[in-house]
Amino acid sequence: MSESPPNIIVYGAFWCPDCRRSKQFLGEHRIPYQWVNIEEDTEAEKRVIEMNDGRRIIPTILFADGSRLVEPSNAELATKLGLRTTASRQHYPVIVIGGGPAGLTAALYLAREGVDILIIERAAFGGQAAATEKLDNLPGFPDGVDGFEFAQRLRAQAERFGVELLQAQDVATIQRQDNYHRIETVAGDEYSAQAVLIATGSRYRRLNVPGENDYLGAGVHFCATCDGPFYKDKEVAVIGGGNSAAEESLLLTKFAERVTLLVRGPFLHASQVIQESVSGNAKIEVRWNTEVQEFLGARAQLNELRLWNNQAEAESHMSVDGAFVFIGLEPNTGFLEGTAVHLNRWGFIETGHNLTHESDKRLPLYLDRNPAALETSVPGLFAAGDVRADSTKQVASAAGEGATAALLIRDYLRTV
C-alpha cells in the first residue's frame, strides 16, 4: 500500500536558515512535508513570487486547505498545526521546563499525587530520545523500542494524569521573586510557580570549522532520523567516535549507499555491541585519526570535506553528499544567563553536594539548610537529566532523575 502524499509543501532553498528551522520543527513533530528547492525548480520559484505579491520570500509553506505561512516562527507553525502554545492559567505549583524523559517522568509522578503541573517545551516532546531510531537499553523493552514511540507513550502517560503541555515556546529567563519563581517566554508570556524543574537537556556540539555554518541543512546535519531519508542511495560521512556517532552510522545505512565514519582517534568510544555492529556492516567504512578541517561545496550545497590525518600528518579531500556531526553535547542553559543558578565550566547545572563540597560556607540563598540532591543554587529550582552536571546522559537515568526530582519537589512544596 503506497503512502499518501504530504499535505504540506515547504518552498525554500538550502542556504536559508529559516527554511532549515521550519523543516527541523516539522521533522521533530514527525509531520510529513514535501520539500521544494526553488533554486532548482524555476516553476516553483515563480509560484512563490506569485503567492507573495511579487516578492521572493522563503520559506513559504503551503497547507492542504490552501492557506500559507511565510517566514513563520515555530510558535506560528505550532498554532497552525493545532499545537497548544499558551497555558490555561498563569500560576502553577510546579512548572517543568523541558519535555524529554526527565521532565515528562517528573511531571507524571507529581500529577499522580494531585499536583497541577505545566510543562513548557520548545520543540517536540520526548527530547533527543524521540529522534533516536531505536532505544535498545531501556529496562522492560527486551526487543528495544522506537524512540518516537517511547516519547509518545511518555507523553500519553503524563496527559492521562492531567499534566498540561505547552509547546513551541522558548523560555527567555527565569527569576526568583519572594517565595516563587517567575518564568518569561520569548513570546512574552509570564508564568509563575512555587517550584520549577529544569530539564532542558542538551544539543549536539558543532565542530566550528570553516563551512559548517554555511551548509547547515544543506549537507551538514545533526539528526540522522530527521535528515537521513534525504540521502537514499547516496554517500555520507559521520563525524565522531562515540556511541551516538556509531549508532547514527548504523541508522544511515538504511538510506545511504555508503557511510564513512570519521574518527579523530585510533578507536571508538562506544559500547562493545555497537562496535561489533559497525565493524560487521559492509556499508560502513571507518577512517581512524581523521579530523574534518573544512566543509566545501558548490551552489549552496555541501559536496566535499577537507580532512587531516593527525597520525600521518597528511591532508586529503573526500567527496560526500552529506555529513552528520556527532561529537558530544552542549547544555541548553542559555536562558539562565544572569540568574543565580550556578553552572560548571561547560555550562551544565550544578546541583546538590557539588555546590557545597568545596566550601564549608552555606550558599547565599540557603539560610538554614543545604540544597537537596537535585536542587540548584536557588531554593525551589531543581534540575534533572542531560542538562545537569555529572548526569550520565542516558534515557533510563534521565527518567530516573525525573522521578527523584519529583519526590524532592514534593517535599519542598510542603515548606512553601
Coordinates of C-alpha atoms in Angstrom, one line a residue:
M1 CA 0.0 0.0 0.0
S2 CA 1.5 3.3 -1.1
E3 CA 1.7 6.3 1.3
S4 CA -0.4 9.4 0.6
P5 CA 1.5 12.5 -0.5
P6 CA 2.3 15.0 2.3
N7 CA -0.3 17.8 2.8
I8 CA 2.3 20.4 3.5
I9 CA 4.7 21.9 0.9
V10 CA 7.8 23.8 2.1
Y11 CA 9.2 26.1 -0.6
G12 CA 12.7 27.2 0.2
A13 CA 16.4 27.0 -0.5
F14 CA 19.3 25.0 1.1
W15 CA 21.1 28.2 2.2
C16 CA 18.0 29.6 4.0
P17 CA 18.3 29.3 7.9
D18 CA 14.6 29.9 8.4
C19 CA 13.8 27.1 6.0
R20 CA 16.1 24.7 7.9
R21 CA 14.4 25.8 11.2
S22 CA 10.9 25.1 9.8
K23 CA 12.0 21.8 8.4
Q24 CA 13.5 20.9 11.7
F25 CA 10.3 21.8 13.6
L26 CA 8.2 19.6 11.2
G27 CA 10.7 16.8 11.5
E28 CA 10.7 16.9 15.3
H29 CA 6.9 16.5 15.3
R30 CA 7.0 13.8 12.6
I31 CA 4.8 15.9 10.3
P32 CA 5.3 14.8 6.7
Y33 CA 6.0 17.6 4.2
Q34 CA 7.2 18.0 0.6
W35 CA 10.4 20.0 0.2
V36 CA 10.8 22.1 -2.9
N37 CA 14.1 23.8 -3.6
I38 CA 13.1 26.9 -5.6
E39 CA 16.7 27.3 -6.8
E40 CA 16.4 24.1 -8.7
D41 CA 12.7 24.5 -9.8
T42 CA 12.0 27.6 -11.7
E43 CA 8.3 27.0 -11.8
A44 CA 8.2 26.6 -8.0
E45 CA 10.1 29.9 -7.8
K46 CA 7.5 31.6 -9.9
R47 CA 4.8 30.2 -7.7
V48 CA 6.5 31.6 -4.6
I49 CA 6.8 35.0 -6.2
E50 CA 3.2 34.9 -7.3
M51 CA 1.9 33.9 -3.8
N52 CA 3.9 36.7 -2.2
D53 CA 2.8 39.5 -4.5
G54 CA 5.9 39.7 -6.5
R55 CA 8.3 39.1 -3.6
R56 CA 10.7 36.1 -3.4
I57 CA 10.2 35.2 0.3
I58 CA 11.2 31.8 1.8
P59 CA 10.2 29.7 3.5
T60 CA 6.7 29.8 2.1
I61 CA 4.7 26.9 3.5
L62 CA 1.6 25.8 1.7
F63 CA -1.1 23.8 3.5
A64 CA -3.8 21.4 2.2
D65 CA -6.5 23.9 2.9
G66 CA -4.9 26.4 0.5
S67 CA -3.6 28.6 3.3
R68 CA 0.1 29.5 3.7
L69 CA 2.6 30.8 6.2
V70 CA 5.5 33.0 5.1
E71 CA 8.7 33.0 7.2
P72 CA 6.7 31.6 10.2
S73 CA 8.1 31.4 13.7
N74 CA 7.9 28.0 15.5
A75 CA 5.0 29.4 17.5
E76 CA 3.1 30.4 14.4
L77 CA 3.7 26.9 12.9
A78 CA 2.6 25.3 16.1
T79 CA -0.6 27.3 16.1
K80 CA -1.4 26.4 12.5
L81 CA -0.8 22.8 13.2
G82 CA -3.1 22.8 16.3
L83 CA -0.4 22.5 18.9
R84 CA -1.0 24.3 22.2
T85 CA 1.1 27.4 22.6
T86 CA -0.5 29.2 25.6
A87 CA -1.2 27.8 29.0
S88 CA -4.6 27.8 30.7
R89 CA -3.5 29.9 33.6
Q90 CA -0.5 31.9 34.8
H91 CA 0.4 30.2 38.1
Y92 CA 1.1 26.5 39.0
P93 CA 2.5 24.7 42.0
V94 CA 5.2 23.3 39.7
I95 CA 6.4 24.1 36.2
V96 CA 8.7 21.8 34.3
I97 CA 10.9 23.4 31.6
G98 CA 11.7 20.7 29.1
G99 CA 9.5 17.8 27.8
G100 CA 12.1 15.0 27.5
P101 CA 12.2 11.8 29.6
A102 CA 13.3 13.6 32.7
G103 CA 10.7 16.3 32.5
L104 CA 7.8 14.0 31.5
T105 CA 8.6 11.5 34.2
A106 CA 8.8 14.1 36.9
A107 CA 5.5 15.6 35.8
L108 CA 3.6 12.4 35.7
Y109 CA 4.9 11.4 39.2
L110 CA 3.8 14.7 40.7
A111 CA 0.5 14.8 38.8
R112 CA -0.4 11.3 40.2
E113 CA -0.3 12.9 43.6
G114 CA -2.7 15.7 42.6
V115 CA -0.2 18.4 41.9
D116 CA -1.1 20.7 39.0
I117 CA 1.8 20.7 36.5
L118 CA 2.7 22.7 33.4
I119 CA 5.4 21.5 31.0
I120 CA 6.9 24.1 28.7
E121 CA 8.7 22.6 25.7
R122 CA 10.5 24.5 23.0
A123 CA 10.2 21.7 20.3
A124 CA 8.7 18.2 20.3
F125 CA 8.0 16.2 23.4
G126 CA 10.5 13.4 24.0
G127 CA 13.7 15.3 23.6
Q128 CA 16.6 13.6 21.9
A129 CA 15.1 10.2 22.7
A130 CA 12.3 10.9 20.2
A131 CA 14.8 11.4 17.5
T132 CA 16.6 8.1 18.2
E133 CA 15.7 5.3 15.8
K134 CA 15.8 2.6 18.5
L135 CA 16.3 2.6 22.2
D136 CA 17.9 -0.8 22.9
N137 CA 18.9 -0.5 26.6
L138 CA 15.7 0.6 28.3
P139 CA 14.6 -1.8 31.1
G140 CA 11.4 -3.6 30.2
F141 CA 11.8 -3.5 26.4
P142 CA 13.7 -6.7 25.5
D143 CA 13.4 -6.1 21.8
G144 CA 14.1 -2.4 22.0
V145 CA 11.6 0.4 21.3
D146 CA 11.4 3.1 18.7
G147 CA 12.5 6.4 20.2
F148 CA 9.5 8.3 18.9
E149 CA 7.1 5.6 20.1
F150 CA 8.7 5.7 23.6
A151 CA 8.3 9.5 23.6
Q152 CA 4.7 9.3 22.6
R153 CA 4.0 6.7 25.3
L154 CA 5.6 9.0 27.9
R155 CA 3.6 12.0 26.7
A156 CA 0.3 10.0 26.7
Q157 CA 1.0 8.8 30.3
A158 CA 1.6 12.3 31.5
E159 CA -1.6 13.6 29.8
R160 CA -3.5 10.7 31.4
F161 CA -2.6 12.1 34.8
G162 CA -3.6 15.6 33.9
V163 CA -0.3 17.2 33.0
E164 CA -0.8 20.4 31.0
L165 CA 1.5 20.5 27.9
L166 CA 2.7 23.8 26.3
Q167 CA 5.0 23.5 23.3
A168 CA 6.8 25.6 20.7
Q169 CA 7.7 28.0 23.5
D170 CA 11.2 29.1 24.4
V171 CA 11.9 30.3 27.9
A172 CA 13.7 33.6 27.8
T173 CA 14.6 33.8 31.5
I174 CA 13.6 32.6 35.0
Q175 CA 13.8 34.8 38.1
R176 CA 13.3 34.2 41.8
Q177 CA 10.6 36.5 43.3
D178 CA 9.9 36.2 47.0
N179 CA 8.9 32.5 47.6
Y180 CA 8.1 31.6 44.0
H181 CA 9.8 31.7 40.5
R182 CA 8.7 33.7 37.5
I183 CA 9.2 32.4 34.0
E184 CA 9.1 34.6 30.9
T185 CA 8.9 33.1 27.4
V186 CA 10.4 34.5 24.3
A187 CA 6.8 35.2 23.1
G188 CA 6.3 37.5 26.1
D189 CA 4.1 35.3 28.3
E190 CA 4.7 35.0 32.0
Y191 CA 4.1 32.1 34.3
S192 CA 4.9 31.5 38.0
A193 CA 5.4 28.5 40.2
Q194 CA 6.4 27.6 43.7
A195 CA 8.9 25.1 42.3
V196 CA 10.5 24.6 38.9
L197 CA 12.3 21.7 37.4
I198 CA 14.8 22.5 34.6
A199 CA 15.0 19.5 32.3
T200 CA 16.0 21.3 29.1
G201 CA 18.5 18.7 28.0
S202 CA 21.4 19.3 25.6
R203 CA 22.1 19.8 22.0
Y204 CA 24.7 18.5 19.6
R205 CA 28.1 20.2 19.7
R206 CA 29.5 21.7 16.5
L207 CA 33.0 21.4 15.0
N208 CA 33.2 25.1 14.4
V209 CA 35.3 24.8 11.3
P210 CA 35.0 26.8 8.1
G211 CA 32.0 25.9 6.0
E212 CA 30.0 24.3 8.8
N213 CA 27.5 27.1 9.3
D214 CA 27.3 27.7 5.5
Y215 CA 26.0 24.2 4.8
L216 CA 23.7 23.6 7.8
G217 CA 20.7 21.8 6.5
A218 CA 22.4 21.8 3.1
G219 CA 24.6 18.8 3.6
V220 CA 25.6 19.3 7.2
H221 CA 23.2 17.7 9.8
F222 CA 23.0 16.7 13.4
C223 CA 20.0 14.3 13.3
A224 CA 20.1 11.2 11.2
T225 CA 16.5 10.3 12.0
C226 CA 15.3 13.7 10.7
D227 CA 17.6 14.0 7.6
G228 CA 18.8 10.5 6.8
P229 CA 15.9 9.8 4.3
F230 CA 17.2 12.7 2.1
Y231 CA 20.3 10.6 1.3
K232 CA 18.8 7.5 -0.2
D233 CA 21.4 5.7 -2.3
K234 CA 24.0 8.5 -1.7
E235 CA 27.3 8.7 0.1
V236 CA 27.5 10.3 3.6
A237 CA 30.1 10.9 6.3
V238 CA 29.5 10.6 10.0
I239 CA 31.9 12.6 12.2
G240 CA 32.6 11.3 15.8
G241 CA 33.8 8.4 17.7
G242 CA 31.3 7.7 20.5
N243 CA 28.1 5.8 20.9
S244 CA 26.0 8.4 19.1
A245 CA 28.2 8.5 16.0
A246 CA 28.3 4.8 15.8
E247 CA 24.6 4.3 16.3
E248 CA 23.7 7.0 13.7
S249 CA 26.1 5.4 11.2
L250 CA 24.2 2.2 11.5
L251 CA 20.9 4.0 11.1
L252 CA 22.1 5.8 8.0
T253 CA 23.0 2.5 6.3
K254 CA 19.2 2.1 5.9
F255 CA 19.2 5.0 3.4
A256 CA 22.7 5.8 2.2
E257 CA 24.7 3.6 -0.3
R258 CA 27.8 4.1 1.7
V259 CA 28.7 5.6 5.2
T260 CA 32.2 6.7 6.1
L261 CA 32.8 7.1 9.8
L262 CA 35.5 9.7 10.6
V263 CA 37.1 9.1 14.0
R264 CA 39.7 11.6 15.2
G265 CA 41.4 8.9 17.5
P266 CA 42.6 5.3 16.9
F267 CA 39.5 3.6 18.3
L268 CA 35.7 4.1 19.0
H269 CA 34.5 5.2 22.4
A270 CA 31.3 3.1 22.0
S271 CA 29.9 0.0 23.7
Q272 CA 31.2 -3.3 22.5
V273 CA 27.9 -4.4 21.0
I274 CA 27.7 -1.2 18.9
Q275 CA 31.4 -1.5 17.8
E276 CA 30.7 -5.1 16.6
S277 CA 27.7 -3.9 14.7
V278 CA 29.7 -1.2 13.0
S279 CA 32.6 -3.5 12.1
G280 CA 30.2 -6.1 10.7
N281 CA 28.3 -3.7 8.5
A282 CA 29.6 -3.8 4.9
K283 CA 28.2 -0.4 4.1
I284 CA 30.3 1.3 6.8
E285 CA 34.0 2.3 6.3
V286 CA 35.9 3.7 9.3
R287 CA 38.7 6.1 8.9
W288 CA 40.8 6.5 12.0
N289 CA 42.8 9.5 13.2
T290 CA 40.9 11.7 10.8
E291 CA 39.7 15.2 11.5
V292 CA 37.4 17.5 9.4
Q293 CA 39.2 20.8 8.6
E294 CA 36.6 22.3 6.3
F295 CA 33.2 21.8 4.7
L296 CA 33.3 22.6 1.0
G297 CA 30.5 22.8 -1.6
A298 CA 29.0 24.4 -4.7
R299 CA 25.7 26.1 -5.4
A300 CA 24.9 26.3 -1.7
Q301 CA 25.2 22.5 -1.3
L302 CA 27.9 20.5 0.5
N303 CA 29.9 18.2 -1.7
E304 CA 33.3 17.8 -0.2
L305 CA 35.3 17.5 3.1
R306 CA 38.8 18.7 3.6
L307 CA 40.4 16.1 6.0
W308 CA 43.5 15.9 8.1
N309 CA 45.1 12.6 9.3
N310 CA 46.6 13.5 12.6
Q311 CA 48.8 10.4 12.6
A312 CA 50.3 10.6 9.1
E313 CA 50.1 14.4 9.2
A314 CA 48.6 14.4 5.7
E315 CA 45.7 16.4 4.1
S316 CA 43.1 14.8 1.8
H317 CA 39.8 15.6 0.3
M318 CA 36.7 13.4 0.3
S319 CA 33.6 13.7 -1.9
V320 CA 30.3 13.4 0.0
D321 CA 26.6 14.1 -0.5
G322 CA 26.1 14.8 3.2
A323 CA 27.8 14.9 6.6
F324 CA 26.4 14.1 10.1
V325 CA 28.2 15.6 13.1
F326 CA 28.0 13.7 16.4
I327 CA 30.9 15.0 18.7
G328 CA 29.2 15.5 22.0
L329 CA 26.7 17.6 23.7
E330 CA 26.2 21.2 25.0
P331 CA 23.6 22.0 27.6
N332 CA 20.5 24.1 26.9
T333 CA 21.2 26.7 29.6
G334 CA 21.4 30.0 27.7
F335 CA 18.2 31.3 29.4
L336 CA 19.9 31.0 32.8
E337 CA 22.5 33.7 31.9
G338 CA 22.3 36.5 34.5
T339 CA 20.5 34.3 37.1
A340 CA 21.8 33.0 40.4
V341 CA 21.9 29.4 39.1
H342 CA 25.4 28.0 39.3
L343 CA 26.8 26.4 36.1
N344 CA 30.0 24.4 35.7
R345 CA 32.7 25.5 33.2
W346 CA 30.9 23.6 30.4
G347 CA 27.5 25.2 31.2
F348 CA 25.8 22.3 32.9
I349 CA 23.8 23.0 36.0
E350 CA 25.4 22.2 39.4
T351 CA 23.2 20.6 42.0
G352 CA 23.2 19.2 45.5
H353 CA 26.5 18.2 47.0
N354 CA 28.5 19.6 44.1
L355 CA 27.5 23.1 45.3
T356 CA 28.8 22.7 48.8
H357 CA 31.6 20.1 49.0
E358 CA 34.4 22.6 48.3
S359 CA 33.4 25.0 51.0
D360 CA 32.0 24.9 54.5
K361 CA 30.1 28.1 53.9
R362 CA 26.4 27.9 53.3
L363 CA 25.1 29.1 49.9
P364 CA 23.8 32.7 50.0
L365 CA 20.2 31.8 49.3
Y366 CA 20.1 28.9 51.8
L367 CA 19.6 30.2 55.3
D368 CA 19.1 27.1 57.3
R369 CA 19.8 24.1 55.1
N370 CA 21.8 22.8 52.2
P371 CA 20.3 22.1 48.7
A372 CA 18.7 18.8 48.1
A373 CA 20.3 16.2 45.8
L374 CA 18.9 17.7 42.6
E375 CA 18.3 21.2 43.8
T376 CA 20.3 24.1 42.3
S377 CA 21.9 27.1 44.0
V378 CA 18.4 28.7 44.0
P379 CA 16.0 27.1 46.5
G380 CA 13.0 25.5 44.8
L381 CA 14.7 25.3 41.5
F382 CA 15.7 21.8 40.5
A383 CA 17.5 20.2 37.6
A384 CA 17.4 16.7 36.1
G385 CA 18.6 14.8 33.0
D386 CA 21.2 15.8 30.4
V387 CA 21.2 19.5 31.5
R388 CA 22.6 18.6 34.9
A389 CA 26.3 18.3 35.6
D390 CA 27.5 14.8 36.2
S391 CA 24.4 13.2 34.8
T392 CA 25.0 10.1 32.7
K393 CA 23.3 11.3 29.5
Q394 CA 21.2 8.2 29.2
V395 CA 17.4 7.9 28.7
A396 CA 17.0 5.4 31.6
S397 CA 18.9 7.6 34.0
A398 CA 17.1 10.8 32.8
A399 CA 13.8 9.2 33.6
G400 CA 15.2 8.0 37.0
E401 CA 16.3 11.5 37.8
G402 CA 12.9 12.9 36.8
A403 CA 11.3 10.5 39.3
T404 CA 13.8 11.5 42.0
A405 CA 13.3 15.2 41.3
A406 CA 9.5 14.8 41.6
L407 CA 9.9 13.3 45.1
L408 CA 12.3 16.1 46.2
I409 CA 9.9 18.7 44.8
R410 CA 7.0 17.1 46.7
D411 CA 9.0 17.5 49.9
Y412 CA 9.9 21.1 49.0
L413 CA 6.3 22.1 48.4
R414 CA 5.5 21.2 52.0
T415 CA 7.8 24.0 53.1
V416 CA 6.4 26.9 51.0

